[in-house]
PDB file of C-alpha atoms in Angstrom:
ATOM      1  CA  ALA A  97     223.777 101.846   1.337  1.00  0.00           C
ATOM      2  CA  GLN A  98     224.423 100.147  -1.891  1.00  0.00           C
ATOM      3  CA  LYS A  99     223.317  96.063  -2.389  1.00  0.00           C
ATOM      4  CA  VAL A 100     221.262  94.194  -4.736  1.00  0.00           C
ATOM      5  CA  THR A 101     218.666  91.798  -3.373  1.00  0.00           C
ATOM      6  CA  GLN A 102     217.019  88.964  -5.331  1.00  0.00           C
ATOM      7  CA  ALA A 103     214.323  87.592  -3.060  1.00  0.00           C
ATOM      8  CA  GLN A 104     213.828  84.568  -5.044  1.00  0.00           C
ATOM      9  CA  THR A 105     216.131  81.972  -3.806  1.00  0.00           C
ATOM     10  CA  GLU A 106     214.861  79.262  -6.232  1.00  0.00           C
ATOM     11  CA  ILE A 107     211.847  78.820  -8.713  1.00  0.00           C
ATOM     12  CA  SER A 108     210.559  75.818 -10.443  1.00  0.00           C
ATOM     13  CA  VAL A 109     208.526  76.149 -13.647  1.00  0.00           C
ATOM     14  CA  VAL A 110     207.370  73.979 -16.213  1.00  0.00           C
ATOM     15  CA  GLU A 111     208.505  74.122 -19.788  1.00  0.00           C
ATOM     16  CA  LYS A 112     206.873  77.040 -21.802  1.00  0.00           C
ATOM     17  CA  GLU A 113     205.762  78.832 -19.022  1.00  0.00           C
ATOM     18  CA  ASP A 114     206.650  82.357 -18.646  1.00  0.00           C
ATOM     19  CA  VAL A 115     208.920  83.264 -15.502  1.00  0.00           C
ATOM     20  CA  THR A 116     209.895  86.711 -13.808  1.00  0.00           C
ATOM     21  CA  LEU A 117     213.166  86.894 -11.769  1.00  0.00           C
ATOM     22  CA  ASP A 118     213.062  89.856  -9.434  1.00  0.00           C
ATOM     23  CA  CYS A 119     215.817  92.267  -8.827  1.00  0.00           C
ATOM     24  CA  VAL A 120     215.622  95.026  -6.371  1.00  0.00           C
ATOM     25  CA  TYR A 121     218.668  97.514  -5.977  1.00  0.00           C
ATOM     26  CA  GLU A 122     220.030  99.835  -3.720  1.00  0.00           C
ATOM     27  CA  THR A 123     222.454 102.843  -4.597  1.00  0.00           C
ATOM     28  CA  ARG A 124     223.306 106.805  -3.534  1.00  0.00           C
ATOM     29  CA  ASP A 125     224.807 106.831  -6.644  1.00  0.00           C
ATOM     30  CA  THR A 126     223.248 108.774  -9.694  1.00  0.00           C
ATOM     31  CA  THR A 127     225.050 107.127 -12.424  1.00  0.00           C
ATOM     32  CA  TYR A 128     225.095 103.396 -12.284  1.00  0.00           C
ATOM     33  CA  TYR A 129     224.724 100.232 -14.476  1.00  0.00           C
ATOM     34  CA  LEU A 130     222.758  97.036 -13.840  1.00  0.00           C
ATOM     35  CA  PHE A 131     223.348  93.650 -15.235  1.00  0.00           C
ATOM     36  CA  TRP A 132     222.179  90.209 -15.586  1.00  0.00           C
ATOM     37  CA  TYR A 133     224.067  87.223 -15.832  1.00  0.00           C
ATOM     38  CA  LYS A 134     223.435  83.331 -16.340  1.00  0.00           C
ATOM     39  CA  GLN A 135     225.390  80.860 -14.505  1.00  0.00           C
ATOM     40  CA  PRO A 136     224.576  77.338 -15.892  1.00  0.00           C
ATOM     41  CA  PRO A 137     225.820  74.005 -14.363  1.00  0.00           C
ATOM     42  CA  SER A 138     228.960  74.337 -16.061  1.00  0.00           C
ATOM     43  CA  GLY A 139     229.806  77.197 -13.671  1.00  0.00           C
ATOM     44  CA  GLU A 140     230.695  79.865 -16.114  1.00  0.00           C
ATOM     45  CA  LEU A 141     228.856  83.048 -15.696  1.00  0.00           C
ATOM     46  CA  VAL A 142     227.495  84.268 -18.861  1.00  0.00           C
ATOM     47  CA  PHE A 143     226.675  88.258 -19.442  1.00  0.00           C
ATOM     48  CA  LEU A 144     223.261  88.805 -20.912  1.00  0.00           C
ATOM     49  CA  ILE A 145     222.505  92.803 -20.364  1.00  0.00           C
ATOM     50  CA  ARG A 146     223.661  95.802 -19.012  1.00  0.00           C
ATOM     51  CA  ARG A 147     221.375  98.844 -18.557  1.00  0.00           C
ATOM     52  CA  ASN A 148     222.757 102.706 -17.644  1.00  0.00           C
ATOM     53  CA  SER A 149     220.786 104.385 -15.023  1.00  0.00           C
ATOM     54  CA  PHE A 150     219.707 107.091 -17.851  1.00  0.00           C
ATOM     55  CA  ASP A 151     217.976 104.828 -19.742  1.00  0.00           C
ATOM     56  CA  GLU A 152     214.636 103.231 -18.460  1.00  0.00           C
ATOM     57  CA  GLN A 153     213.588 101.522 -21.951  1.00  0.00           C
ATOM     58  CA  ASN A 154     212.559  98.032 -21.712  1.00  0.00           C
ATOM     59  CA  GLU A 155     214.571  95.522 -23.704  1.00  0.00           C
ATOM     60  CA  ILE A 156     213.361  92.491 -25.486  1.00  0.00           C
ATOM     61  CA  SER A 157     216.045  89.955 -26.859  1.00  0.00           C
ATOM     62  CA  GLY A 158     213.910  86.816 -28.313  1.00  0.00           C
ATOM     63  CA  ARG A 159     212.242  85.154 -25.198  1.00  0.00           C
ATOM     64  CA  TYR A 160     214.098  87.433 -22.790  1.00  0.00           C
ATOM     65  CA  SER A 161     213.127  90.865 -21.530  1.00  0.00           C
ATOM     66  CA  TRP A 162     214.197  93.086 -19.056  1.00  0.00           C
ATOM     67  CA  ASN A 163     211.911  95.687 -17.145  1.00  0.00           C
ATOM     68  CA  PHE A 164     213.777  98.556 -15.777  1.00  0.00           C
ATOM     69  CA  GLN A 165     211.783 100.978 -13.205  1.00  0.00           C
ATOM     70  CA  LYS A 166     213.849 103.575 -11.276  1.00  0.00           C
ATOM     71  CA  SER A 167     210.858 104.184  -9.317  1.00  0.00           C
ATOM     72  CA  THR A 168     210.817 101.265  -7.559  1.00  0.00           C
ATOM     73  CA  SER A 169     214.604 100.578  -8.040  1.00  0.00           C
ATOM     74  CA  SER A 170     213.912  97.412  -9.834  1.00  0.00           C
ATOM     75  CA  PHE A 171     215.293  95.600 -12.739  1.00  0.00           C
ATOM     76  CA  ASN A 172     213.561  92.464 -13.264  1.00  0.00           C
ATOM     77  CA  PHE A 173     213.949  89.780 -15.940  1.00  0.00           C
ATOM     78  CA  THR A 174     211.401  87.768 -17.709  1.00  0.00           C
ATOM     79  CA  ILE A 175     211.761  84.731 -19.572  1.00  0.00           C
ATOM     80  CA  THR A 176     208.897  84.222 -21.936  1.00  0.00           C
ATOM     81  CA  ALA A 177     208.136  80.106 -23.048  1.00  0.00           C
ATOM     82  CA  SER A 178     210.797  78.873 -20.755  1.00  0.00           C
ATOM     83  CA  GLN A 179     212.788  75.935 -21.671  1.00  0.00           C
ATOM     84  CA  VAL A 180     214.926  73.162 -19.907  1.00  0.00           C
ATOM     85  CA  VAL A 181     217.823  75.185 -21.263  1.00  0.00           C
ATOM     86  CA  ASP A 182     217.239  77.948 -19.261  1.00  0.00           C
ATOM     87  CA  SER A 183     217.798  76.240 -16.198  1.00  0.00           C
ATOM     88  CA  ALA A 184     220.590  78.027 -14.492  1.00  0.00           C
ATOM     89  CA  VAL A 185     221.551  80.464 -11.707  1.00  0.00           C
ATOM     90  CA  TYR A 186     220.510  83.988 -12.659  1.00  0.00           C
ATOM     91  CA  PHE A 187     222.390  86.795 -11.182  1.00  0.00           C
ATOM     92  CA  CYS A 188     221.572  90.585 -10.815  1.00  0.00           C
ATOM     93  CA  ALA A 189     224.488  92.920 -10.099  1.00  0.00           C
ATOM     94  CA  LEU A 190     224.737  96.779  -9.687  1.00  0.00           C
ATOM     95  CA  ASP A 191     227.699  98.745 -10.906  1.00  0.00           C
ATOM     96  CA  SER A 192     228.502 102.082  -9.357  1.00  0.00           C
ATOM     97  CA  TYR A 193     230.165 104.799 -11.436  1.00  0.00           C
ATOM     98  CA  ASN A 194     231.000 107.145  -8.498  1.00  0.00           C
ATOM     99  CA  PHE A 195     231.486 104.984  -6.001  1.00  0.00           C
ATOM    100  CA  ASN A 196     233.827 102.447  -8.569  1.00  0.00           C
ATOM    101  CA  LYS A 197     232.212  99.115  -6.660  1.00  0.00           C
ATOM    102  CA  PHE A 198     230.670  96.158  -8.496  1.00  0.00           C
ATOM    103  CA  TYR A 199     227.736  94.300  -6.135  1.00  0.00           C
ATOM    104  CA  PHE A 200     226.139  90.962  -7.119  1.00  0.00           C
ATOM    105  CA  GLY A 201     222.652  89.774  -5.903  1.00  0.00           C
ATOM    106  CA  SER A 202     222.615  86.095  -3.984  1.00  0.00           C
ATOM    107  CA  GLY A 203     221.242  84.547  -7.280  1.00  0.00           C
ATOM    108  CA  THR A 204     217.893  83.090  -8.232  1.00  0.00           C
ATOM    109  CA  LYS A 205     217.999  79.549  -9.336  1.00  0.00           C
ATOM    110  CA  LEU A 206     215.664  78.594 -11.976  1.00  0.00           C
ATOM    111  CA  ASN A 207     214.380  75.106 -12.448  1.00  0.00           C
ATOM    112  CA  VAL A 208     212.354  74.324 -15.743  1.00  0.00           C
ATOM    113  CA  LYS A 209     211.051  71.182 -15.934  1.00  0.00           C
ATOM    114  CA  PRO A 210     209.860  69.316 -19.127  1.00  0.00           C
TER     115      PRO A 210
ATOM    116  CA  GLU B 531     242.165  79.955 -27.090  1.00  0.00           C
ATOM    117  CA  THR B 532     239.372  82.558 -26.779  1.00  0.00           C
ATOM    118  CA  GLY B 533     237.736  84.252 -23.913  1.00  0.00           C
ATOM    119  CA  VAL B 534     238.711  83.794 -20.243  1.00  0.00           C
ATOM    120  CA  THR B 535     240.713  80.523 -19.193  1.00  0.00           C
ATOM    121  CA  GLN B 536     241.416  79.040 -15.813  1.00  0.00           C
ATOM    122  CA  THR B 537     243.801  76.268 -14.809  1.00  0.00           C
ATOM    123  CA  PRO B 538     243.432  74.208 -13.049  1.00  0.00           C
ATOM    124  CA  ARG B 539     239.752  73.388 -13.337  1.00  0.00           C
ATOM    125  CA  HIS B 540     239.766  71.278 -10.154  1.00  0.00           C
ATOM    126  CA  LEU B 541     242.131  71.553  -7.260  1.00  0.00           C
ATOM    127  CA  VAL B 542     242.442  69.489  -4.277  1.00  0.00           C
ATOM    128  CA  MET B 543     245.229  70.448  -1.501  1.00  0.00           C
ATOM    129  CA  GLY B 544     246.096  70.124   2.069  1.00  0.00           C
ATOM    130  CA  MET B 545     246.048  72.720   4.866  1.00  0.00           C
ATOM    131  CA  THR B 546     249.789  72.939   4.231  1.00  0.00           C
ATOM    132  CA  ASN B 547     250.466  73.100   0.622  1.00  0.00           C
ATOM    133  CA  LYS B 548     251.258  76.054  -1.571  1.00  0.00           C
ATOM    134  CA  LYS B 549     249.219  76.131  -4.781  1.00  0.00           C
ATOM    135  CA  SER B 550     248.339  78.580  -7.545  1.00  0.00           C
ATOM    136  CA  LEU B 551     245.281  79.501  -9.618  1.00  0.00           C
ATOM    137  CA  LYS B 552     246.136  80.772 -13.037  1.00  0.00           C
ATOM    138  CA  CYS B 553     243.734  82.732 -15.160  1.00  0.00           C
ATOM    139  CA  GLU B 554     244.264  84.088 -18.595  1.00  0.00           C
ATOM    140  CA  GLN B 555     242.253  86.465 -20.924  1.00  0.00           C
ATOM    141  CA  HIS B 556     242.154  86.742 -24.480  1.00  0.00           C
ATOM    142  CA  LEU B 557     239.964  89.396 -25.143  1.00  0.00           C
ATOM    143  CA  GLY B 558     242.488  92.751 -24.654  1.00  0.00           C
ATOM    144  CA  HIS B 559     240.918  93.640 -21.500  1.00  0.00           C
ATOM    145  CA  ASN B 560     242.764  95.764 -18.879  1.00  0.00           C
ATOM    146  CA  ALA B 561     241.214  94.975 -15.841  1.00  0.00           C
ATOM    147  CA  MET B 562     241.052  91.472 -14.114  1.00  0.00           C
ATOM    148  CA  TYR B 563     239.107  90.061 -11.106  1.00  0.00           C
ATOM    149  CA  TRP B 564     238.865  87.340  -8.799  1.00  0.00           C
ATOM    150  CA  TYR B 565     235.882  86.049  -7.309  1.00  0.00           C
ATOM    151  CA  LYS B 566     234.886  83.464  -4.550  1.00  0.00           C
ATOM    152  CA  GLN B 567     231.907  81.384  -5.118  1.00  0.00           C
ATOM    153  CA  SER B 568     230.636  79.275  -1.871  1.00  0.00           C
ATOM    154  CA  ALA B 569     227.073  77.818  -0.718  1.00  0.00           C
ATOM    155  CA  LYS B 570     227.468  80.608   2.173  1.00  0.00           C
ATOM    156  CA  LYS B 571     228.198  83.862   0.129  1.00  0.00           C
ATOM    157  CA  PRO B 572     227.325  83.029  -3.428  1.00  0.00           C
ATOM    158  CA  LEU B 573     229.786  85.798  -5.188  1.00  0.00           C
ATOM    159  CA  GLU B 574     232.419  87.774  -3.334  1.00  0.00           C
ATOM    160  CA  LEU B 575     234.747  89.982  -4.794  1.00  0.00           C
ATOM    161  CA  MET B 576     238.157  89.262  -3.900  1.00  0.00           C
ATOM    162  CA  PHE B 577     240.547  91.482  -5.712  1.00  0.00           C
ATOM    163  CA  VAL B 578     240.543  93.685  -8.761  1.00  0.00           C
ATOM    164  CA  TYR B 579     243.173  94.627 -10.912  1.00  0.00           C
ATOM    165  CA  ASN B 580     243.373  97.678 -13.266  1.00  0.00           C
ATOM    166  CA  PHE B 581     246.122  98.064 -15.753  1.00  0.00           C
ATOM    167  CA  LYS B 582     248.253  95.525 -13.583  1.00  0.00           C
ATOM    168  CA  GLU B 583     247.817  97.665 -10.353  1.00  0.00           C
ATOM    169  CA  GLN B 584     245.654  96.188  -7.660  1.00  0.00           C
ATOM    170  CA  THR B 585     242.696  98.687  -6.947  1.00  0.00           C
ATOM    171  CA  GLU B 586     240.633  96.645  -4.405  1.00  0.00           C
ATOM    172  CA  ASN B 587     241.256  94.221  -1.704  1.00  0.00           C
ATOM    173  CA  ASN B 588     237.856  93.150  -0.024  1.00  0.00           C
ATOM    174  CA  SER B 589     239.468  92.180   3.332  1.00  0.00           C
ATOM    175  CA  VAL B 590     240.825  88.929   1.963  1.00  0.00           C
ATOM    176  CA  PRO B 591     243.055  86.950   4.223  1.00  0.00           C
ATOM    177  CA  SER B 592     246.825  87.277   3.665  1.00  0.00           C
ATOM    178  CA  ARG B 593     246.671  83.225   2.715  1.00  0.00           C
ATOM    179  CA  PHE B 594     245.530  84.443  -0.453  1.00  0.00           C
ATOM    180  CA  SER B 595     248.046  86.220  -2.610  1.00  0.00           C
ATOM    181  CA  PRO B 596     247.089  87.703  -6.018  1.00  0.00           C
ATOM    182  CA  GLU B 597     249.723  88.487  -8.683  1.00  0.00           C
ATOM    183  CA  CYS B 598     249.145  90.215 -12.279  1.00  0.00           C
ATOM    184  CA  PRO B 599     252.347  90.225 -14.136  1.00  0.00           C
ATOM    185  CA  ASN B 600     250.393  91.845 -17.231  1.00  0.00           C
ATOM    186  CA  SER B 601     247.002  92.534 -18.321  1.00  0.00           C
ATOM    187  CA  SER B 602     246.290  89.227 -19.636  1.00  0.00           C
ATOM    188  CA  HIS B 603     247.446  87.089 -16.643  1.00  0.00           C
ATOM    189  CA  LEU B 604     246.291  86.765 -13.351  1.00  0.00           C
ATOM    190  CA  PHE B 605     247.241  84.481 -10.650  1.00  0.00           C
ATOM    191  CA  LEU B 606     246.092  83.658  -7.190  1.00  0.00           C
ATOM    192  CA  HIS B 607     248.749  81.805  -4.793  1.00  0.00           C
ATOM    193  CA  LEU B 608     247.252  79.764  -1.740  1.00  0.00           C
ATOM    194  CA  HIS B 609     249.141  78.780   1.290  1.00  0.00           C
ATOM    195  CA  THR B 610     248.183  77.303   4.601  1.00  0.00           C
ATOM    196  CA  LEU B 611     244.345  77.476   3.811  1.00  0.00           C
ATOM    197  CA  GLN B 612     241.508  76.540   5.631  1.00  0.00           C
ATOM    198  CA  PRO B 613     238.784  74.019   5.034  1.00  0.00           C
ATOM    199  CA  GLU B 614     236.240  77.114   4.639  1.00  0.00           C
ATOM    200  CA  ASP B 615     238.102  78.175   1.880  1.00  0.00           C
ATOM    201  CA  SER B 616     236.764  75.588  -0.336  1.00  0.00           C
ATOM    202  CA  ALA B 617     234.915  76.857  -2.952  1.00  0.00           C
ATOM    203  CA  LEU B 618     234.551  77.710  -6.900  1.00  0.00           C
ATOM    204  CA  TYR B 619     237.166  80.700  -7.624  1.00  0.00           C
ATOM    205  CA  LEU B 620     236.012  82.541 -10.593  1.00  0.00           C
ATOM    206  CA  CYS B 621     238.172  84.852 -12.379  1.00  0.00           C
ATOM    207  CA  ALA B 622     236.785  87.607 -14.833  1.00  0.00           C
ATOM    208  CA  SER B 623     238.173  90.443 -17.060  1.00  0.00           C
ATOM    209  CA  SER B 624     236.557  93.765 -18.513  1.00  0.00           C
ATOM    210  CA  GLN B 625     237.745  96.201 -20.578  1.00  0.00           C
ATOM    211  CA  GLU B 626     238.711  98.571 -17.582  1.00  0.00           C
ATOM    212  CA  ARG B 627     237.640  99.149 -14.101  1.00  0.00           C
ATOM    213  CA  ALA B 628     236.214 102.874 -14.437  1.00  0.00           C
ATOM    214  CA  GLY B 629     233.543 103.068 -12.372  1.00  0.00           C
ATOM    215  CA  GLY B 630     230.762 101.332 -14.138  1.00  0.00           C
ATOM    216  CA  SER B 631     229.625 100.326 -17.595  1.00  0.00           C
ATOM    217  CA  ASN B 632     231.917  97.727 -18.684  1.00  0.00           C
ATOM    218  CA  GLU B 633     230.416  93.958 -18.521  1.00  0.00           C
ATOM    219  CA  GLN B 634     232.574  91.409 -17.148  1.00  0.00           C
ATOM    220  CA  PHE B 635     233.577  88.113 -18.875  1.00  0.00           C
ATOM    221  CA  PHE B 636     233.949  85.172 -16.579  1.00  0.00           C
ATOM    222  CA  GLY B 637     236.124  82.221 -16.875  1.00  0.00           C
ATOM    223  CA  PRO B 638     234.938  78.468 -16.168  1.00  0.00           C
ATOM    224  CA  GLY B 639     236.328  78.525 -12.371  1.00  0.00           C
ATOM    225  CA  THR B 640     238.586  76.155 -10.541  1.00  0.00           C
ATOM    226  CA  ARG B 641     236.717  74.159  -7.960  1.00  0.00           C
ATOM    227  CA  LEU B 642     239.062  74.323  -5.045  1.00  0.00           C
ATOM    228  CA  THR B 643     238.884  71.657  -2.121  1.00  0.00           C
ATOM    229  CA  VAL B 644     240.844  71.912   0.927  1.00  0.00           C
ATOM    230  CA  LEU B 645     241.296  68.950   2.964  1.00  0.00           C
TER     231      LEU B 645
END
């Protein structure tokens, strides 16, 4: 089976707190890509990051960081010092190279309160 | 225009109406996608076109009919819809649909309400 699980439906934090959004994936493919997208209230999904299955290096981009661990099939996303503008729904996604299928998780709604 | 545009942004239609959603991408991509986003199922991939050819149809009812006349334009023709079809319809594009690696760029969506 191939799927993406985002167990956290909704998270609320206070501004400046750090927050981690969990993503667990399942695939039979050995070559795959993982993504994170942000969907602000305006509705348009915004691409944040892509990571391929052969690159387990963690990545940091400003306040955003991603932790990819193949051993636990997880690709977690951390926002450091959260801001109100980070409030959105965040989707994790899996793209399977050999099965040529794209799967989105159910999304995590993040509320950052001032 | 830049990125991916969708028109109309909002649409209200009766169950007997026929309407069309339009998507246009200005990114030089070769793959385009239709997604349905509703409260019950957050993001459902409906159709995929790669170089104008339909490569995926995820068991979508025939009352939804896609059309891709060229790599820049994608339409979704709607007829005899049901109230449960009310949702946000998102269009996306990517360089191509080649088994991974290409991130998708999304339009703002069309909010559809079926009365």
